[in-house]
mmCIF file of C-alpha atoms in Angstrom:
data_model
loop_
_atom_site.group_PDB
_atom_site.id
_atom_site.type_symbol
_atom_site.label_atom_id
_atom_site.label_comp_id
_atom_site.label_asym_id
_atom_site.label_seq_id
_atom_site.Cartn_x
_atom_site.Cartn_y
_atom_site.Cartn_z
ATOM 1 C CA MET A 1 53.400 12.337 -49.515
ATOM 2 C CA ASN A 2 50.125 13.386 -47.964
ATOM 3 C CA GLU A 3 48.578 10.028 -48.707
ATOM 4 C CA PHE A 4 50.708 8.400 -46.060
ATOM 5 C CA GLU A 5 49.571 8.768 -42.506
ATOM 6 C CA PHE A 6 52.904 7.324 -41.202
ATOM 7 C CA LYS A 7 56.393 7.807 -42.400
ATOM 8 C CA GLN A 8 60.040 7.292 -41.578
ATOM 9 C CA VAL A 9 62.546 10.025 -42.297
ATOM 10 C CA ILE A 10 66.232 9.227 -42.847
ATOM 11 C CA VAL A 11 68.474 12.138 -42.170
ATOM 12 C CA VAL A 12 71.871 11.928 -43.931
ATOM 13 C CA ARG A 13 74.897 14.123 -43.340
ATOM 14 C CA ARG A 14 76.087 15.546 -46.619
ATOM 15 C CA ASP A 15 79.056 17.371 -45.124
ATOM 16 C CA LEU A 16 80.891 14.018 -44.980
ATOM 17 C CA GLU A 17 82.648 12.503 -47.962
ATOM 18 C CA MET A 18 80.428 9.450 -48.463
ATOM 19 C CA GLY A 19 79.854 7.783 -51.819
ATOM 20 C CA ARG A 20 76.635 6.301 -53.115
ATOM 21 C CA GLY A 21 77.164 2.860 -51.626
ATOM 22 C CA LYS A 22 78.262 4.186 -48.286
ATOM 23 C CA ILE A 23 75.214 6.390 -48.054
ATOM 24 C CA ALA A 24 72.940 3.529 -48.995
ATOM 25 C CA VAL A 25 74.348 1.318 -46.262
ATOM 26 C CA GLN A 26 74.211 4.033 -43.582
ATOM 27 C CA ALA A 27 70.652 4.894 -44.546
ATOM 28 C CA ALA A 28 69.726 1.259 -44.315
ATOM 29 C CA HIS A 29 71.318 1.044 -40.834
ATOM 30 C CA ALA A 30 69.294 4.056 -39.729
ATOM 31 C CA ALA A 31 66.037 2.594 -41.184
ATOM 32 C CA VAL A 32 66.485 -0.854 -39.584
ATOM 33 C CA SER A 33 67.464 0.526 -36.195
ATOM 34 C CA ALA A 34 64.681 3.157 -36.003
ATOM 35 C CA THR A 35 62.165 0.551 -37.185
ATOM 36 C CA GLU A 36 63.324 -1.771 -34.409
ATOM 37 C CA GLU A 37 62.825 1.037 -31.842
ATOM 38 C CA ALA A 38 59.323 1.581 -33.132
ATOM 39 C CA ARG A 39 58.518 -2.096 -33.182
ATOM 40 C CA LYS A 40 59.431 -2.400 -29.516
ATOM 41 C CA MET A 41 57.988 0.875 -28.157
ATOM 42 C CA PHE A 42 55.342 2.108 -30.637
ATOM 43 C CA THR A 43 53.965 -1.119 -31.986
ATOM 44 C CA GLU A 44 50.767 0.346 -33.428
ATOM 45 C CA TRP A 45 52.623 2.998 -35.394
ATOM 46 C CA TRP A 46 55.051 0.331 -36.634
ATOM 47 C CA MET A 47 52.251 -1.950 -37.813
ATOM 48 C CA ALA A 48 50.245 0.849 -39.439
ATOM 49 C CA TRP A 49 53.369 2.066 -41.263
ATOM 50 C CA LEU A 50 54.154 -1.453 -42.619
ATOM 51 C CA ARG A 51 50.567 -1.855 -43.740
ATOM 52 C CA GLU A 52 50.692 1.454 -45.601
ATOM 53 C CA GLY A 53 53.812 0.340 -47.495
ATOM 54 C CA GLN A 54 56.527 1.744 -45.163
ATOM 55 C CA CYS A 55 56.926 5.242 -46.632
ATOM 56 C CA LYS A 56 60.486 6.464 -46.247
ATOM 57 C CA VAL A 57 61.940 9.831 -47.112
ATOM 58 C CA ALA A 58 65.664 10.594 -47.233
ATOM 59 C CA VAL A 59 66.681 14.159 -46.393
ATOM 60 C CA ARG A 60 70.005 16.004 -45.999
ATOM 61 C CA VAL A 61 71.668 18.029 -43.377
ATOM 62 C CA ASP A 62 75.082 19.658 -43.532
ATOM 63 C CA SER A 63 76.475 19.289 -39.999
ATOM 64 C CA LEU A 64 76.658 17.034 -36.947
ATOM 65 C CA GLU A 65 74.936 19.824 -34.995
ATOM 66 C CA ALA A 66 71.859 19.577 -37.237
ATOM 67 C CA VAL A 67 71.692 15.821 -36.558
ATOM 68 C CA MET A 68 71.984 16.354 -32.853
ATOM 69 C CA ARG A 69 69.265 19.007 -32.813
ATOM 70 C CA LEU A 70 66.881 16.652 -34.669
ATOM 71 C CA GLU A 71 67.722 13.876 -32.236
ATOM 72 C CA GLU A 72 66.937 16.164 -29.270
ATOM 73 C CA ARG A 73 63.629 17.226 -30.832
ATOM 74 C CA SER A 74 62.780 13.608 -31.547
ATOM 75 C CA ARG A 75 63.350 12.782 -27.924
ATOM 76 C CA GLU A 76 61.211 15.747 -26.808
ATOM 77 C CA LEU A 77 58.346 14.652 -29.020
ATOM 78 C CA GLN A 78 58.850 11.040 -27.848
ATOM 79 C CA LEU A 79 59.382 9.720 -31.326
ATOM 80 C CA PRO A 80 61.362 6.522 -32.043
ATOM 81 C CA PHE A 81 64.763 7.318 -33.513
ATOM 82 C CA ALA A 82 68.147 5.804 -34.088
ATOM 83 C CA ARG A 83 71.526 7.527 -34.546
ATOM 84 C CA VAL A 84 74.047 5.748 -36.724
ATOM 85 C CA ILE A 85 77.650 5.872 -35.563
ATOM 86 C CA ASP A 86 80.036 4.462 -38.137
ATOM 87 C CA ARG A 87 82.843 2.173 -37.247
ATOM 88 C CA GLY A 88 84.963 4.165 -39.676
ATOM 89 C CA LEU A 89 86.485 1.256 -41.567
ATOM 90 C CA THR A 90 86.018 3.157 -44.826
ATOM 91 C CA GLN A 91 85.546 6.780 -45.955
ATOM 92 C CA VAL A 92 84.908 8.364 -42.530
ATOM 93 C CA GLU A 93 86.687 8.471 -39.132
ATOM 94 C CA PRO A 94 85.712 5.867 -36.507
ATOM 95 C CA GLY A 95 82.921 7.152 -34.330
ATOM 96 C CA THR A 96 81.439 9.516 -36.991
ATOM 97 C CA VAL A 97 77.727 10.119 -36.758
ATOM 98 C CA THR A 98 76.500 9.635 -40.323
ATOM 99 C CA CYS A 99 72.689 9.370 -40.183
ATOM 100 C CA LEU A 100 69.627 9.652 -37.979
ATOM 101 C CA GLY A 101 66.489 7.596 -38.569
ATOM 102 C CA ILE A 102 63.315 9.084 -37.187
ATOM 103 C CA GLY A 103 60.068 7.084 -37.072
ATOM 104 C CA PRO A 104 57.993 5.359 -38.257
ATOM 105 C CA ALA A 105 55.657 7.889 -36.686
ATOM 106 C CA PRO A 106 52.621 9.895 -37.725
ATOM 107 C CA SER A 107 53.505 12.144 -40.596
ATOM 108 C CA SER A 108 51.735 15.002 -38.867
ATOM 109 C CA ILE A 109 54.256 14.852 -36.005
ATOM 110 C CA ILE A 110 57.399 14.008 -37.927
ATOM 111 C CA ASP A 111 56.804 16.795 -40.493
ATOM 112 C CA LYS A 112 57.216 19.353 -37.673
ATOM 113 C CA LEU A 113 60.792 18.276 -37.303
ATOM 114 C CA THR A 114 61.878 17.541 -40.888
ATOM 115 C CA GLY A 115 59.294 19.193 -43.127
ATOM 116 C CA ASP A 116 61.702 22.041 -43.961
ATOM 117 C CA LEU A 117 64.691 19.852 -44.856
ATOM 118 C CA SER A 118 65.846 19.255 -48.451
ATOM 119 C CA LEU A 119 65.544 15.854 -50.017
ATOM 120 C CA LEU A 120 68.830 13.932 -50.106
ATOM 121 C CA MET B 1 84.364 -8.355 -43.762
ATOM 122 C CA ASN B 2 85.629 -11.677 -42.386
ATOM 123 C CA GLU B 3 85.139 -10.554 -38.838
ATOM 124 C CA PHE B 4 81.326 -10.707 -39.262
ATOM 125 C CA GLU B 5 79.761 -14.098 -38.970
ATOM 126 C CA PHE B 6 76.389 -12.707 -40.207
ATOM 127 C CA LYS B 7 75.650 -10.148 -42.829
ATOM 128 C CA GLN B 8 72.926 -8.652 -44.934
ATOM 129 C CA VAL B 9 73.555 -7.887 -48.618
ATOM 130 C CA ILE B 10 71.588 -5.207 -50.418
ATOM 131 C CA VAL B 11 71.547 -5.704 -54.185
ATOM 132 C CA VAL B 12 70.781 -2.506 -56.125
ATOM 133 C CA ARG B 13 69.994 -2.272 -59.846
ATOM 134 C CA ARG B 14 72.306 0.195 -61.453
ATOM 135 C CA ASP B 15 70.726 -0.081 -64.891
ATOM 136 C CA LEU B 16 67.956 2.166 -63.648
ATOM 137 C CA GLU B 17 68.215 5.926 -63.494
ATOM 138 C CA MET B 18 68.071 6.399 -59.768
ATOM 139 C CA GLY B 19 69.720 9.233 -57.934
ATOM 140 C CA ARG B 20 71.470 9.110 -54.594
ATOM 141 C CA GLY B 21 68.400 9.750 -52.501
ATOM 142 C CA LYS B 22 66.234 7.317 -54.412
ATOM 143 C CA ILE B 23 68.913 4.582 -54.044
ATOM 144 C CA ALA B 24 69.200 5.248 -50.315
ATOM 145 C CA VAL B 25 65.405 4.875 -49.751
ATOM 146 C CA GLN B 26 65.185 1.740 -51.943
ATOM 147 C CA ALA B 27 68.133 0.165 -50.067
ATOM 148 C CA ALA B 28 66.467 1.058 -46.790
ATOM 149 C CA HIS B 29 63.218 -0.649 -47.957
ATOM 150 C CA ALA B 30 65.138 -3.793 -48.820
ATOM 151 C CA ALA B 31 66.989 -3.788 -45.531
ATOM 152 C CA VAL B 32 63.883 -3.286 -43.400
ATOM 153 C CA SER B 33 61.885 -5.827 -45.284
ATOM 154 C CA ALA B 34 64.573 -8.561 -45.391
ATOM 155 C CA THR B 35 65.283 -7.943 -41.720
ATOM 156 C CA GLU B 36 61.598 -8.411 -40.924
ATOM 157 C CA GLU B 37 61.594 -11.752 -42.794
ATOM 158 C CA ALA B 38 64.647 -12.842 -40.820
ATOM 159 C CA ARG B 39 63.108 -11.730 -37.505
ATOM 160 C CA LYS B 40 60.008 -13.851 -38.169
ATOM 161 C CA MET B 41 61.620 -16.958 -39.688
ATOM 162 C CA PHE B 42 65.285 -17.046 -38.654
ATOM 163 C CA THR B 43 65.167 -15.467 -35.285
ATOM 164 C CA GLU B 44 68.598 -16.704 -34.147
ATOM 165 C CA TRP B 45 70.336 -15.313 -37.222
ATOM 166 C CA TRP B 46 68.508 -12.006 -36.770
ATOM 167 C CA MET B 47 69.587 -11.700 -33.150
ATOM 168 C CA ALA B 48 73.164 -12.700 -33.740
ATOM 169 C CA TRP B 49 73.390 -10.229 -36.613
ATOM 170 C CA LEU B 50 72.040 -7.385 -34.490
ATOM 171 C CA ARG B 51 74.421 -8.313 -31.745
ATOM 172 C CA GLU B 52 77.369 -8.177 -34.117
ATOM 173 C CA GLY B 53 76.393 -4.673 -35.268
ATOM 174 C CA GLN B 54 74.208 -5.543 -38.267
ATOM 175 C CA CYS B 55 76.814 -5.711 -41.005
ATOM 176 C CA LYS B 56 75.385 -4.580 -44.324
ATOM 177 C CA VAL B 57 77.009 -4.520 -47.715
ATOM 178 C CA ALA B 58 75.514 -2.850 -50.792
ATOM 179 C CA VAL B 59 76.345 -4.369 -54.171
ATOM 180 C CA ARG B 60 75.299 -3.682 -57.732
ATOM 181 C CA VAL B 61 73.826 -5.595 -60.564
ATOM 182 C CA ASP B 62 72.948 -4.343 -63.999
ATOM 183 C CA SER B 63 69.664 -6.080 -64.876
ATOM 184 C CA LEU B 64 66.350 -7.258 -63.635
ATOM 185 C CA GLU B 65 67.377 -10.798 -64.617
ATOM 186 C CA ALA B 66 70.360 -10.700 -62.263
ATOM 187 C CA VAL B 67 68.008 -9.663 -59.418
ATOM 188 C CA MET B 68 65.645 -12.524 -60.211
ATOM 189 C CA ARG B 69 68.453 -15.102 -60.361
ATOM 190 C CA LEU B 70 69.705 -14.005 -56.927
ATOM 191 C CA GLU B 71 66.164 -14.228 -55.565
ATOM 192 C CA GLU B 72 65.819 -17.740 -56.963
ATOM 193 C CA ARG B 73 69.111 -18.750 -55.395
ATOM 194 C CA SER B 74 68.101 -17.230 -52.060
ATOM 195 C CA ARG B 75 64.944 -19.287 -52.132
ATOM 196 C CA GLU B 76 66.882 -22.464 -53.007
ATOM 197 C CA LEU B 77 69.247 -21.845 -50.111
ATOM 198 C CA GLN B 78 66.350 -20.969 -47.821
ATOM 199 C CA LEU B 79 67.651 -17.538 -46.959
ATOM 200 C CA PRO B 80 65.443 -14.661 -45.870
ATOM 201 C CA PHE B 81 65.088 -12.133 -48.676
ATOM 202 C CA ALA B 82 62.855 -9.248 -49.819
ATOM 203 C CA ARG B 83 62.418 -7.852 -53.273
ATOM 204 C CA VAL B 84 61.581 -4.127 -53.493
ATOM 205 C CA ILE B 85 59.001 -3.104 -56.041
ATOM 206 C CA ASP B 86 58.734 0.652 -56.470
ATOM 207 C CA ARG B 87 55.417 2.401 -56.716
ATOM 208 C CA GLY B 88 57.053 4.503 -59.388
ATOM 209 C CA LEU B 89 55.984 7.926 -58.203
ATOM 210 C CA THR B 90 59.393 9.256 -59.033
ATOM 211 C CA GLN B 91 62.341 8.359 -61.335
ATOM 212 C CA VAL B 92 61.202 4.814 -62.318
ATOM 213 C CA GLU B 93 58.072 3.243 -63.805
ATOM 214 C CA PRO B 94 55.426 1.824 -61.417
ATOM 215 C CA GLY B 95 56.118 -1.782 -60.614
ATOM 216 C CA THR B 96 59.885 -1.583 -61.205
ATOM 217 C CA VAL B 97 61.995 -3.999 -59.196
ATOM 218 C CA THR B 98 64.770 -1.792 -57.773
ATOM 219 C CA CYS B 99 66.514 -3.816 -55.042
ATOM 220 C CA LEU B 100 66.822 -7.151 -53.323
ATOM 221 C CA GLY B 101 67.713 -7.551 -49.712
ATOM 222 C CA ILE B 102 69.259 -10.891 -48.746
ATOM 223 C CA GLY B 103 69.774 -11.861 -45.126
ATOM 224 C CA PRO B 104 70.754 -11.365 -42.333
ATOM 225 C CA ALA B 105 72.219 -14.834 -42.723
ATOM 226 C CA PRO B 106 75.576 -16.544 -42.131
ATOM 227 C CA SER B 107 78.263 -14.818 -44.240
ATOM 228 C CA SER B 108 79.513 -18.257 -45.292
ATOM 229 C CA ILE B 109 76.258 -18.937 -47.032
ATOM 230 C CA ILE B 110 75.414 -15.508 -48.384
ATOM 231 C CA ASP B 111 78.870 -15.080 -49.907
ATOM 232 C CA LYS B 112 78.178 -18.008 -52.195
ATOM 233 C CA LEU B 113 75.522 -15.924 -53.875
ATOM 234 C CA THR B 114 76.971 -12.437 -53.781
ATOM 235 C CA GLY B 115 80.673 -12.778 -53.178
ATOM 236 C CA ASP B 116 81.447 -12.048 -56.789
ATOM 237 C CA LEU B 117 79.359 -8.945 -57.161
ATOM 238 C CA SER B 118 80.872 -5.443 -57.212
ATOM 239 C CA LEU B 119 80.243 -2.990 -54.420
ATOM 240 C CA LEU B 120 77.582 -0.448 -55.193
#
């Protein structure tokens, strides 16, 4: 994905029992919410990312702790992010953290956080 | 989902060979792009939907034709929508239509189009 100067990474917990449709919806929540953060606070990144074709990458983690560490790192690096907390109507308990959207942001920064993670 | 006055429906083609991660990214593209359409053109719907917690539902279709019919109906009903055309770097051919995002829009309208479709 070197051709993209900006990207958004969607981090999905795979230690939860979520089916294909549930994952798709949770990933979409993360994408929309993190995009909205970027639109409000990092408008130039947001615009450049849309112009490039809104590159998105979905990666997996296997624990809540891994999500929380990535959120903390995102905060330290002042990246836009959004944590998804599910209402728990289906498949997971209410209040479960399912996903984290990071970016859109420069790939060179975001890769420091997520470059080692496996694709979803 | 009767408690939600507004919703977004993400229509995913299941006749393509897309894995879990690919589907998640394509669904996220559809969600972000359709949301952006709504933000620009149906601002009140967009705001009300965000306020309600951005209800999203992922459904399946089994052909390109089904996607195109839903797009045509969305246009007729003047709903915000976004078709996702994949660059085809992985898993599908370049230019493949993978998803359609419809809404956010009033559930009462959107259900006319997608109420009969199966969940993804």
